């Protein structure tokens, strides 16, 4: 009986040791994959041509709205932007000119375009300013290695919004 118990204890110790090695190996493989994905994202942002599509909108009042079925985009092509993002916040100006602003919209050249790369956190951050018809909007796009992204939009006449979604290479249309 003692021999069987010792043998079982030996098997448990062997299996625990091999499990710890595979966990370490899995962690290393995950880190290598994340590093590859981070390089792809850096190259995408460096190319200057990328697109962001939001799945969620987050207002500063705490509302979280699903945007999967709502059209939205931020398309960047060498500092030329096309932006259409639904807006669910509050306007600071009570003028009638601001009463029908349903989305953050912009077409044209952006200003103050900056890219910051955080190697330690493996994040790429793009910031720029858009002077739209009635407002100035500062955007900050943070892209994570897997393509998931967060876009912060701060307006001069409305409360800010955050958008969660994905950043990808531009879609080719025939």
mmCIF file of C-alpha atoms in Angstrom, residues 81-85 98 101 103-111 128-139 154-158:
data_model
loop_
_atom_site.group_PDB
_atom_site.id
_atom_site.type_symbol
_atom_site.label_atom_id
_atom_site.label_comp_id
_atom_site.label_asym_id
_atom_site.label_seq_id
_atom_site.Cartn_x
_atom_site.Cartn_y
_atom_site.Cartn_z
ATOM 1 C CA UNK A 81 -9.673 62.270 -42.507
ATOM 2 C CA UNK A 82 -13.244 61.234 -43.069
ATOM 3 C CA UNK A 83 -15.090 61.016 -39.756
ATOM 4 C CA UNK A 84 -18.686 60.176 -38.916
ATOM 5 C CA UNK A 85 -19.351 59.213 -35.282
ATOM 6 C CA UNK A 98 -25.970 73.681 -32.351
ATOM 7 C CA UNK A 101 -25.762 68.307 -34.210
ATOM 8 C CA UNK A 103 -23.001 63.275 -35.051
ATOM 9 C CA UNK A 104 -19.370 64.287 -34.998
ATOM 10 C CA UNK A 105 -18.605 64.820 -38.691
ATOM 11 C CA UNK A 106 -15.470 65.960 -40.476
ATOM 12 C CA UNK A 107 -13.945 65.774 -43.965
ATOM 13 C CA UNK A 108 -10.525 67.254 -44.680
ATOM 14 C CA UNK A 109 -6.989 67.701 -43.426
ATOM 15 C CA UNK A 110 -6.323 67.235 -39.722
ATOM 16 C CA UNK A 111 -4.016 69.420 -37.632
ATOM 17 C CA UNK A 128 -4.986 65.087 -33.955
ATOM 18 C CA UNK A 129 -7.344 68.058 -34.168
ATOM 19 C CA UNK A 130 -10.216 68.667 -36.583
ATOM 20 C CA UNK A 131 -11.791 72.046 -37.186
ATOM 21 C CA UNK A 132 -15.317 71.155 -38.244
ATOM 22 C CA UNK A 133 -18.033 73.597 -39.330
ATOM 23 C CA UNK A 134 -19.129 74.660 -35.835
ATOM 24 C CA UNK A 135 -16.592 73.142 -33.478
ATOM 25 C CA UNK A 136 -13.040 72.017 -32.863
ATOM 26 C CA UNK A 137 -12.633 68.345 -31.965
ATOM 27 C CA UNK A 138 -9.504 66.803 -30.455
ATOM 28 C CA UNK A 139 -9.210 63.080 -31.128
ATOM 29 C CA UNK A 154 -13.280 66.080 -27.012
ATOM 30 C CA UNK A 155 -15.320 68.868 -28.569
ATOM 31 C CA UNK A 156 -15.172 72.611 -28.011
ATOM 32 C CA UNK A 157 -18.982 72.884 -27.771
ATOM 33 C CA UNK A 158 -20.175 69.461 -26.530
#
